[in-house]
Amino acid sequence: MGLSKLNNLYREVILDHADHPHNKGALAESTNAITLNNPTCGDEIDLQVKVGDDGLIDEIGYTGHGCTISQASASMMTEAVKGKHPSEALKMAKTFSDMAIGKEHSKEDLEELGDAQVLTSIMEFPARIKCATLAWWALQRALLKDTNEEDTDDQG
Ligand code: ZN
């Protein structure tokens, strides 16, 4: 799994999210939804977002299955963006995917990611990057769907 090579604290945070996922479960109604796969590992996420009348992400939920990293990442991602404006959430998704490919970001940008920032350490394990970024890609796709054309391509 490679997890044993991670910093202890990081590993603990990741395992805690994987064991006790936040926001897991389908929403009764959603404004934005998408299903994405990571074929290299077999991870799948079915993400649902509900943007309320206030323009904020009122509810977010997901179902799916996959490895520890992908499940923990989905939990962290939903936790981080809940209550945020979609544009803010998209900025966080960009920060995360930038970090995953080794681009630097300010400390403030990273702190905004909450627990998810520990997953940026996964870039040391190239085989697992897709597992970590799947949930964030799903978020981007789901939020951009409103204004963009339908796009149901799988990642990978
Ligand atoms: Zn995976």
Coordinates of C-alpha atoms and ligand atoms in Angstrom, one line a residue:
M1 CA 0.0 0.0 0.0
G2 CA 3.0 2.3 0.5
L3 CA 1.3 4.0 3.4
S4 CA 3.8 2.7 5.8
K5 CA 6.4 5.1 4.2
L6 CA 4.3 8.1 5.0
N7 CA 4.9 10.3 8.0
N8 CA 3.1 8.9 11.0
L9 CA 0.9 11.9 11.6
Y10 CA -0.2 12.0 8.0
R11 CA -0.9 8.3 8.0
E12 CA -3.0 8.7 11.1
V13 CA -5.1 11.5 9.6
I14 CA -5.6 9.5 6.4
L15 CA -6.6 6.3 8.1
D16 CA -9.0 8.2 10.4
H17 CA -10.8 9.7 7.4
A18 CA -10.8 6.3 5.6
D19 CA -12.3 4.6 8.7
H20 CA -14.7 7.3 9.6
P21 CA -15.6 9.0 6.3
H22 CA -17.2 12.4 6.5
N23 CA -20.2 13.2 4.2
K24 CA -20.3 9.7 2.8
G25 CA -23.8 8.9 1.4
A26 CA -26.0 10.0 -1.4
L27 CA -27.8 13.3 -1.3
A28 CA -31.6 13.3 -1.6
E29 CA -31.3 16.1 -4.2
S30 CA -28.3 17.7 -5.9
T31 CA -27.6 20.5 -8.3
N32 CA -24.3 19.0 -9.6
A33 CA -23.3 15.4 -9.8
I34 CA -20.7 13.3 -11.5
T35 CA -19.2 9.8 -11.5
L36 CA -15.5 9.4 -12.0
N37 CA -13.2 6.4 -12.1
N38 CA -9.5 5.9 -11.6
P39 CA -9.0 2.7 -13.7
T40 CA -5.4 2.3 -12.7
C41 CA -6.5 1.5 -9.1
G42 CA -10.2 0.7 -9.5
D43 CA -11.3 3.7 -7.4
E44 CA -14.8 5.1 -8.2
I45 CA -16.5 8.2 -6.8
D46 CA -20.1 9.2 -7.3
L47 CA -20.1 12.8 -6.2
Q48 CA -23.2 14.9 -5.5
V49 CA -23.2 18.6 -4.7
K50 CA -26.1 20.8 -3.7
V51 CA -25.6 24.5 -4.2
G52 CA -28.2 26.4 -2.3
D53 CA -30.1 29.6 -3.0
D54 CA -27.4 31.4 -1.2
G55 CA -24.9 30.3 -3.9
L56 CA -22.9 28.2 -1.4
I57 CA -22.3 24.5 -1.3
D58 CA -24.9 23.6 1.2
E59 CA -24.6 19.9 1.0
I60 CA -22.1 17.5 -0.5
G61 CA -22.1 13.8 -0.4
Y62 CA -20.5 10.8 -2.2
T63 CA -20.7 7.1 -2.6
G64 CA -18.2 4.8 -4.2
H65 CA -15.4 2.5 -3.4
G66 CA -11.7 2.3 -3.7
C67 CA -8.4 2.2 -1.9
T68 CA -7.7 3.9 1.4
I69 CA -6.2 7.0 -0.2
S70 CA -9.1 7.6 -2.6
Q71 CA -11.7 7.2 0.2
A72 CA -9.8 9.4 2.6
S73 CA -9.3 12.0 0.0
A74 CA -13.1 12.1 -0.8
S75 CA -13.8 12.5 2.9
M76 CA -11.3 15.3 3.3
M77 CA -12.3 17.1 0.1
T78 CA -16.0 17.2 1.0
E79 CA -15.2 18.4 4.5
A80 CA -13.0 21.1 3.1
V81 CA -15.4 22.6 0.6
K82 CA -18.7 22.3 2.4
G83 CA -20.2 25.7 3.0
K84 CA -17.8 27.3 0.5
H85 CA -18.7 29.2 -2.6
P86 CA -18.1 27.1 -5.7
S87 CA -15.5 29.5 -7.0
E88 CA -13.6 29.1 -3.7
A89 CA -14.0 25.3 -3.9
L90 CA -12.6 25.3 -7.5
K91 CA -9.6 27.3 -6.3
M92 CA -9.0 24.7 -3.6
A93 CA -9.2 21.9 -6.2
K94 CA -6.7 23.7 -8.3
T95 CA -4.3 24.1 -5.3
F96 CA -4.7 20.4 -4.6
S97 CA -4.0 19.3 -8.1
D98 CA -1.1 21.7 -8.5
M99 CA 0.4 20.3 -5.3
A100 CA 0.0 16.8 -6.5
I101 CA 2.1 17.6 -9.6
G102 CA 4.7 19.3 -7.5
K103 CA 3.8 23.0 -8.0
E104 CA 4.3 25.2 -5.0
H105 CA 1.5 27.2 -3.3
S106 CA 1.4 29.6 -0.4
K107 CA 1.0 28.4 3.1
E108 CA -2.4 30.2 3.2
D109 CA -3.7 28.3 0.1
L110 CA -2.5 25.0 1.7
E111 CA -4.1 25.7 5.1
E112 CA -7.4 26.3 3.3
L113 CA -7.4 22.6 2.3
G114 CA -7.7 21.5 5.9
D115 CA -6.9 17.8 6.4
A116 CA -6.6 17.4 2.7
Q117 CA -3.2 19.1 2.8
V118 CA -1.6 16.0 4.3
L119 CA -2.5 14.2 1.1
T120 CA -0.3 16.5 -0.9
S121 CA 2.5 14.4 0.6
I122 CA 1.3 11.6 -1.7
M123 CA 3.2 13.2 -4.6
E124 CA 6.2 11.3 -3.3
F125 CA 4.3 8.2 -4.4
P126 CA 3.5 8.8 -8.1
A127 CA 1.4 5.6 -8.4
R128 CA -1.0 7.0 -5.9
I129 CA -1.4 10.5 -7.2
K130 CA -4.5 9.7 -9.2
C131 CA -6.1 8.1 -6.1
A132 CA -5.6 11.3 -4.1
T133 CA -6.8 13.7 -6.9
L134 CA -9.8 11.7 -8.0
A135 CA -12.2 13.4 -5.6
W136 CA -10.9 16.8 -6.4
W137 CA -11.2 16.2 -10.1
A138 CA -14.8 15.0 -9.6
L139 CA -15.5 18.2 -7.7
Q140 CA -14.1 20.3 -10.5
R141 CA -16.0 18.5 -13.2
A142 CA -19.3 18.5 -11.2
L143 CA -19.1 22.3 -10.5
L144 CA -18.1 23.2 -14.0
K145 CA -20.8 21.1 -15.5
D146 CA -23.3 23.8 -14.9
T147 CA -21.7 26.2 -17.3
N148 CA -19.8 23.9 -19.6
E149 CA -20.9 21.2 -21.9
E150 CA -21.6 17.7 -20.7
D151 CA -18.4 15.9 -20.0
T152 CA -18.4 12.4 -18.9
D153 CA -14.9 11.3 -19.7
D154 CA -13.2 9.0 -17.3
Q155 CA -10.0 10.1 -15.8
G156 CA -6.9 8.0 -16.5
Ligands
ZN1 ZN -6.6 4.1 -5.4

